[in-house]
Amino acid sequence: MSKSYRLAILGATGAVGTELLELLEQRNFPLADLKLLASERSAGKTLKFRGENIPVESVSDRAFDHLDIVLASAGGSTSKTWAATAVAKGAVVIDNSSAFRMHPEVPLVVPEVNPLAAVSHKGIIANPNCTTILMAVAVWPLHQVKPVKRIVAATYQSASGAGAKAMAEVKTQASAILQGQPPVAEVLPYPLAFNLFPHNSPLNDSGYCEEEMKMVNETRKIFGSQEIRITATCVRVPVLRAHSEAINLEFETPFSPDEAREILNHSPGVKLVEDWGSNHFPMPIEASGRDEVLVGRIRQDISHPCGLELWLCGDQIRKGAALNAVQIAELLVEKNLLKPTAAYAPS
Ligand code: A2P
């Protein structure tokens, strides 16, 4: 009989948590036990899984007893509070927050890109930032054939990146505006309906926001290359779900669009969407709910002989968060990597 595993979702009631639940069911993850954890606000609620109502428990020390895997998606401070406890009790934590991503002892894994990084985990594996995952899935296969020197990214990020409440706020704002009323912004800093604004994460002294720096630093860590020059401009747009990115790549040598297309057509996690005749390329509404990163509009950068332009859309709740985490869990199970190489010691 094949083995099955005891798994908990920390943050089970959230946008990513509910997607995790759906994916575990859809992908038939081998479960011996499933525990749903959230804040005390959610204690007593139930969530449906494989036709059963599973109670949500308030997170506590005891909740991490007898677990193999914890999928954490309850924010950085909750992960910082509980990850070490879960690891000390024998579980591997796959953490969706930014708490441990840049920690030198914590692998940052996109299974299509650097699955081997998971081998050396010490109890925690970090799931990268959503925008970064989508870009990494599309750029890595090209980088394998001809090294990329520089990446210039512009992102068009949906409301869902800021949570379910932000999505609801955009709808309320849109309906207010259509009725001639002023839009009210409470979750996001400014009205997003019929508007857009630079990403609202904190700015550093160079004028870059945190989201942009995540794309820079996390991509380098995932690709295992500190040499790649990366710059990004992240923008929040009034799309409900799925992020879009315009990516300019500069290679060492020329990379023909046809060659790139051929490579991406056979790359894991990528779906080419290009109908030049009808001007049909990836769109967030077509990427929503899908596993693959949709890539298209691959063209020569007319300003640089070694430059390539591409456009992508991906569901950031799915591949950008929940799916990537479940794929890491599947990787650990398939390759028998649940046992850490050494205990994690938070510094
Ligand atoms: P709860 O629903 O009980 O607040 P989202 O990213 O969609 O806002 O979801 C965040 C998830 O993290 C929710 O499941 C939320 O639970 C959970 N969460 C937030 N704060 C805590 C906390 N301090 N302890 C445990 N879970 C938390």
XYZ file of C-alpha atoms and ligand atoms in Angstrom:
374
model
C 0.000 0.000 0.000
C 1.383 3.470 -0.832
C 2.196 5.781 2.038
C -0.057 8.624 3.135
C 0.780 11.716 5.151
C -0.536 13.830 8.026
C -0.861 17.396 6.790
C -2.018 20.708 8.241
C -2.937 23.934 6.493
C -2.094 26.960 8.627
C -4.308 29.788 7.338
C -6.898 27.352 5.974
C -9.678 29.962 5.856
C -7.702 32.460 3.742
C -7.643 32.951 -0.042
C -4.569 30.730 -0.487
C -5.683 28.300 2.250
C -8.973 27.515 0.533
C -7.142 27.082 -2.771
C -4.737 24.665 -1.045
C -7.704 22.635 0.142
C -9.136 22.495 -3.373
C -5.787 21.468 -4.885
C -5.161 18.700 -2.330
C -8.547 17.281 -3.279
C -8.152 17.742 -7.045
C -4.634 16.282 -7.116
C -5.581 13.457 -4.774
C -2.685 14.118 -2.402
C -2.072 10.992 -0.269
C -3.499 12.105 3.087
C -3.697 10.094 6.282
C -5.001 13.108 8.182
C -5.843 16.727 7.391
C -5.846 19.470 10.019
C -7.202 22.937 9.287
C -5.684 25.734 11.365
C -6.468 29.439 11.475
C -6.831 32.190 14.063
C -9.168 31.865 17.018
C -11.682 33.935 15.005
C -12.268 30.858 12.852
C -12.469 28.209 15.553
C -15.758 26.350 15.161
C -16.057 26.975 11.419
C -15.946 24.018 9.066
C -14.565 23.674 5.545
C -15.574 21.039 2.991
C -12.998 18.504 1.887
C -13.715 15.312 -0.080
C -17.389 15.682 0.789
C -16.813 16.033 4.535
C -17.051 19.047 6.818
C -13.679 19.436 8.528
C -13.552 21.651 11.644
C -11.149 24.603 11.703
C -8.990 24.685 14.827
C -7.382 27.690 16.435
C -3.607 27.399 16.060
C -1.771 26.268 19.203
C 1.348 24.398 20.245
C -0.537 21.119 20.430
C -1.978 21.544 16.948
C 1.446 20.625 15.489
C 1.674 17.220 17.189
C 1.982 14.193 14.891
C 2.277 15.984 11.545
C 4.425 15.294 8.472
C 3.773 18.490 6.496
C 2.486 21.976 7.314
C 1.409 24.220 4.442
C 1.561 27.690 5.972
C -0.228 30.641 4.450
C -1.233 32.887 7.332
C 1.208 35.775 6.905
C 4.829 36.317 7.912
C 4.354 36.960 11.602
C 2.217 33.822 12.074
C 4.876 31.781 10.253
C 7.608 33.283 12.411
C 5.592 32.419 15.520
C 4.826 28.799 14.603
C 7.293 27.400 12.039
C 10.008 26.487 14.543
C 7.438 24.701 16.750
C 6.154 22.677 13.807
C 9.703 21.740 12.763
C 10.705 20.852 16.332
C 7.733 18.485 16.445
C 8.897 16.739 13.272
C 6.960 18.393 10.438
C 8.310 20.004 7.284
C 6.897 23.512 6.839
C 6.244 24.766 3.309
C 5.856 28.452 3.972
C 4.028 30.797 1.668
C 4.983 33.976 3.523
C 8.096 36.082 2.959
C 9.369 35.326 6.499
C 12.109 32.851 5.539
C 12.540 33.262 1.776
C 15.920 34.954 1.853
C 17.250 32.988 4.845
C 20.463 31.299 3.626
C 19.472 27.990 5.260
C 15.991 27.914 3.719
C 15.534 26.630 0.159
C 13.341 28.805 -2.065
C 11.734 26.412 -4.503
C 9.863 26.495 -7.788
C 9.579 22.788 -8.710
C 9.878 23.467 -12.476
C 13.094 25.423 -11.864
C 15.152 24.274 -8.866
C 13.629 21.100 -7.367
C 17.061 19.956 -6.192
C 17.252 22.899 -3.783
C 14.604 21.122 -1.674
C 17.006 18.268 -0.932
C 18.992 20.308 1.578
C 16.039 21.615 3.593
C 16.345 21.769 7.348
C 12.640 21.656 8.070
C 11.431 24.799 6.279
C 11.033 25.311 2.533
C 9.900 28.720 1.307
C 7.408 29.285 -1.477
C 8.527 32.339 -3.488
C 6.610 35.555 -4.098
C 3.764 35.086 -6.593
C 5.015 37.507 -9.267
C 8.478 35.969 -8.998
C 7.207 32.398 -9.447
C 5.310 33.312 -12.631
C 8.364 35.030 -14.138
C 10.722 32.223 -13.084
C 8.606 29.515 -14.746
C 8.700 31.388 -18.068
C 12.302 32.660 -18.051
C 14.136 29.615 -16.638
C 13.762 27.346 -19.726
C 15.218 30.115 -21.922
C 18.006 30.807 -19.417
C 18.930 27.095 -19.580
C 19.618 27.392 -23.311
C 21.247 30.835 -23.397
C 22.107 32.653 -20.172
C 20.028 35.732 -19.541
C 22.106 38.784 -18.574
C 19.401 41.250 -17.643
C 15.654 41.169 -16.949
C 13.422 44.249 -17.061
C 9.940 43.469 -15.774
C 6.749 45.512 -15.532
C 3.904 43.877 -13.662
C 0.137 44.339 -13.776
C -0.993 42.824 -10.491
C -4.565 41.933 -9.668
C -6.508 42.767 -6.519
C -6.419 39.137 -5.341
C -2.730 39.608 -4.542
C -3.938 41.786 -1.671
C -6.454 39.171 -0.476
C -10.126 38.399 -0.738
C -11.100 41.672 0.957
C -9.296 43.706 -1.714
C -11.175 41.834 -4.448
C -14.487 42.635 -2.755
C -13.440 46.281 -2.365
C -12.762 46.678 -6.108
C -16.241 45.340 -6.923
C -17.865 47.714 -4.415
C -15.856 50.647 -5.774
C -16.808 49.792 -9.379
C -20.478 49.640 -8.548
C -20.274 52.917 -6.564
C -18.605 54.684 -9.504
C -21.200 53.328 -11.963
C -23.908 54.794 -9.719
C -22.169 58.163 -9.620
C -20.911 57.714 -6.046
C -17.299 58.298 -4.872
C -15.304 55.044 -4.440
C -14.221 54.205 -0.882
C -10.764 52.686 -0.285
C -10.272 50.897 3.035
C -8.301 47.733 2.252
C -6.090 49.172 -0.490
C -4.599 52.663 -0.082
C -6.378 54.181 -3.115
C -9.421 53.355 -5.229
C -8.402 50.610 -7.682
C -11.619 50.417 -9.724
C -11.107 52.289 -13.039
C -7.643 53.210 -11.751
C -4.171 51.763 -11.131
C -1.280 52.648 -8.861
C 2.312 51.566 -8.189
C 2.455 48.560 -5.858
C 1.613 49.579 -2.307
C 4.404 47.659 -0.511
C 6.935 49.728 1.493
C 9.575 51.713 -0.439
C 13.321 51.496 0.130
C 15.878 54.320 -0.094
C 16.492 53.617 -3.795
C 12.810 54.150 -4.545
C 12.038 50.469 -5.154
C 9.099 48.866 -3.375
C 9.328 45.571 -1.483
C 7.470 43.670 -4.199
C 9.989 44.843 -6.817
C 12.934 43.839 -4.619
C 11.363 40.401 -4.072
C 11.433 39.885 -7.842
C 15.099 40.907 -7.920
C 16.416 38.988 -4.907
C 14.216 35.902 -5.028
C 14.776 35.304 -8.766
C 18.539 35.409 -8.210
C 18.250 32.926 -5.339
C 15.965 30.541 -7.297
C 18.166 30.706 -10.426
C 21.291 30.317 -8.288
C 22.866 33.326 -9.968
C 23.694 36.608 -8.277
C 25.039 37.966 -11.606
C 21.710 38.400 -13.392
C 20.771 42.064 -13.452
C 17.075 42.507 -12.697
C 14.846 45.554 -12.394
C 11.087 45.696 -11.995
C 8.183 48.120 -11.773
C 5.198 46.597 -9.992
C 1.746 48.052 -10.514
C -1.624 47.167 -9.026
C -4.374 47.057 -11.695
C -8.167 46.698 -11.418
C -8.181 43.026 -12.385
C -9.802 40.668 -9.893
C -7.554 37.635 -10.242
C -4.318 36.646 -12.101
C -1.237 38.781 -12.571
C 0.275 39.877 -15.894
C 3.905 40.750 -16.619
C 5.740 42.385 -19.519
C 9.251 40.938 -19.521
C 12.240 42.233 -21.460
C 15.164 39.813 -21.546
C 18.718 40.535 -22.617
C 20.829 37.487 -23.433
C 24.558 37.027 -24.049
C 23.825 36.197 -27.693
C 20.802 36.725 -29.972
C 17.760 34.547 -29.168
C 15.293 34.229 -32.009
C 11.606 34.434 -31.112
C 10.968 31.147 -32.950
C 13.627 29.371 -30.917
C 12.182 30.787 -27.686
C 8.690 29.744 -28.796
C 9.862 26.208 -29.542
C 11.499 25.931 -26.103
C 8.538 27.393 -24.203
C 6.135 25.159 -26.110
C 7.746 22.168 -24.369
C 8.482 23.723 -20.985
C 6.821 22.447 -17.806
C 4.174 24.742 -16.368
C 4.055 26.958 -19.471
C 1.317 27.272 -22.073
C 1.982 29.252 -25.191
C -0.951 31.499 -26.135
C -0.243 33.254 -29.407
C -2.647 33.911 -32.232
C -1.054 36.739 -34.144
C -3.857 36.810 -36.742
C -6.526 37.672 -34.204
C -4.233 39.496 -31.758
C -5.042 36.926 -29.084
C -2.424 36.665 -26.347
C -2.493 35.788 -22.622
C -5.155 37.603 -20.600
C -5.796 37.427 -16.848
C -9.376 36.237 -17.331
C -8.065 33.266 -19.312
C -5.257 32.567 -16.813
C -7.611 32.605 -13.787
C -8.133 29.157 -12.303
C -5.476 27.575 -14.550
C -2.294 25.838 -13.440
C -0.050 26.977 -16.297
C 1.648 30.328 -16.828
C 0.326 31.617 -20.160
C 3.097 33.106 -22.297
C 2.860 34.899 -25.621
C 3.688 37.871 -27.745
C 7.285 36.680 -27.962
C 9.146 39.100 -30.189
C 12.574 40.475 -30.960
C 13.384 43.614 -28.968
C 13.951 46.085 -31.812
C 16.169 48.193 -29.532
C 18.727 45.432 -28.826
C 20.151 42.592 -30.977
C 20.210 40.189 -27.994
C 16.878 41.300 -26.574
C 13.582 39.423 -26.427
C 10.175 40.649 -25.302
C 7.455 38.454 -23.860
C 4.136 38.809 -22.107
C 2.722 36.443 -19.510
C -0.331 35.950 -17.311
C -0.662 33.540 -14.410
C -3.054 32.817 -11.592
C -1.091 34.049 -8.630
C -3.306 32.340 -6.035
C -2.792 29.056 -7.862
C 0.695 28.708 -9.465
C 1.857 31.858 -7.690
C 1.050 30.393 -4.267
C -1.087 27.311 -3.507
C -0.187 25.111 -6.473
C 3.533 25.769 -6.080
C 3.298 24.781 -2.383
C 1.390 21.570 -3.179
C 3.922 20.733 -5.909
C 6.713 21.133 -3.317
C 4.824 18.777 -0.971
C 4.424 16.276 -3.835
C 8.148 16.565 -4.565
C 9.040 15.834 -0.923
C 6.781 12.799 -0.921
C 7.894 11.433 -4.311
C 11.601 11.839 -3.592
C 11.329 10.785 0.022
C 12.683 14.126 1.265
C 10.517 14.669 4.327
C 13.326 14.059 6.777
C 15.330 17.294 7.203
C 19.109 17.270 6.691
C 19.516 19.087 10.051
C 17.273 20.892 12.486
C 16.346 24.478 11.709
C 17.653 26.988 14.201
C 15.942 30.360 13.786
C 18.436 33.198 14.219
P -8.706 33.766 10.085
O -9.633 33.526 8.930
O -9.110 33.026 11.316
O -8.397 35.219 10.304
P -5.878 35.997 3.829
O -4.467 35.991 3.311
O -6.887 35.631 2.797
O -6.201 37.267 4.570
O -5.932 34.788 4.941
C -5.081 34.754 6.036
C -5.210 33.418 6.753
O -4.314 33.434 7.856
C -6.584 33.148 7.326
O -6.835 31.756 7.330
C -6.437 33.652 8.748
O -7.318 33.055 9.665
C -5.047 33.204 9.053
N -4.462 33.978 10.144
C -4.264 35.315 10.199
N -3.704 35.671 11.378
C -3.502 34.514 12.067
C -2.949 34.199 13.335
N -2.473 35.127 14.147
N -2.926 32.886 13.717
C -3.411 31.929 12.897
N -3.948 32.163 11.690
C -3.990 33.436 11.278
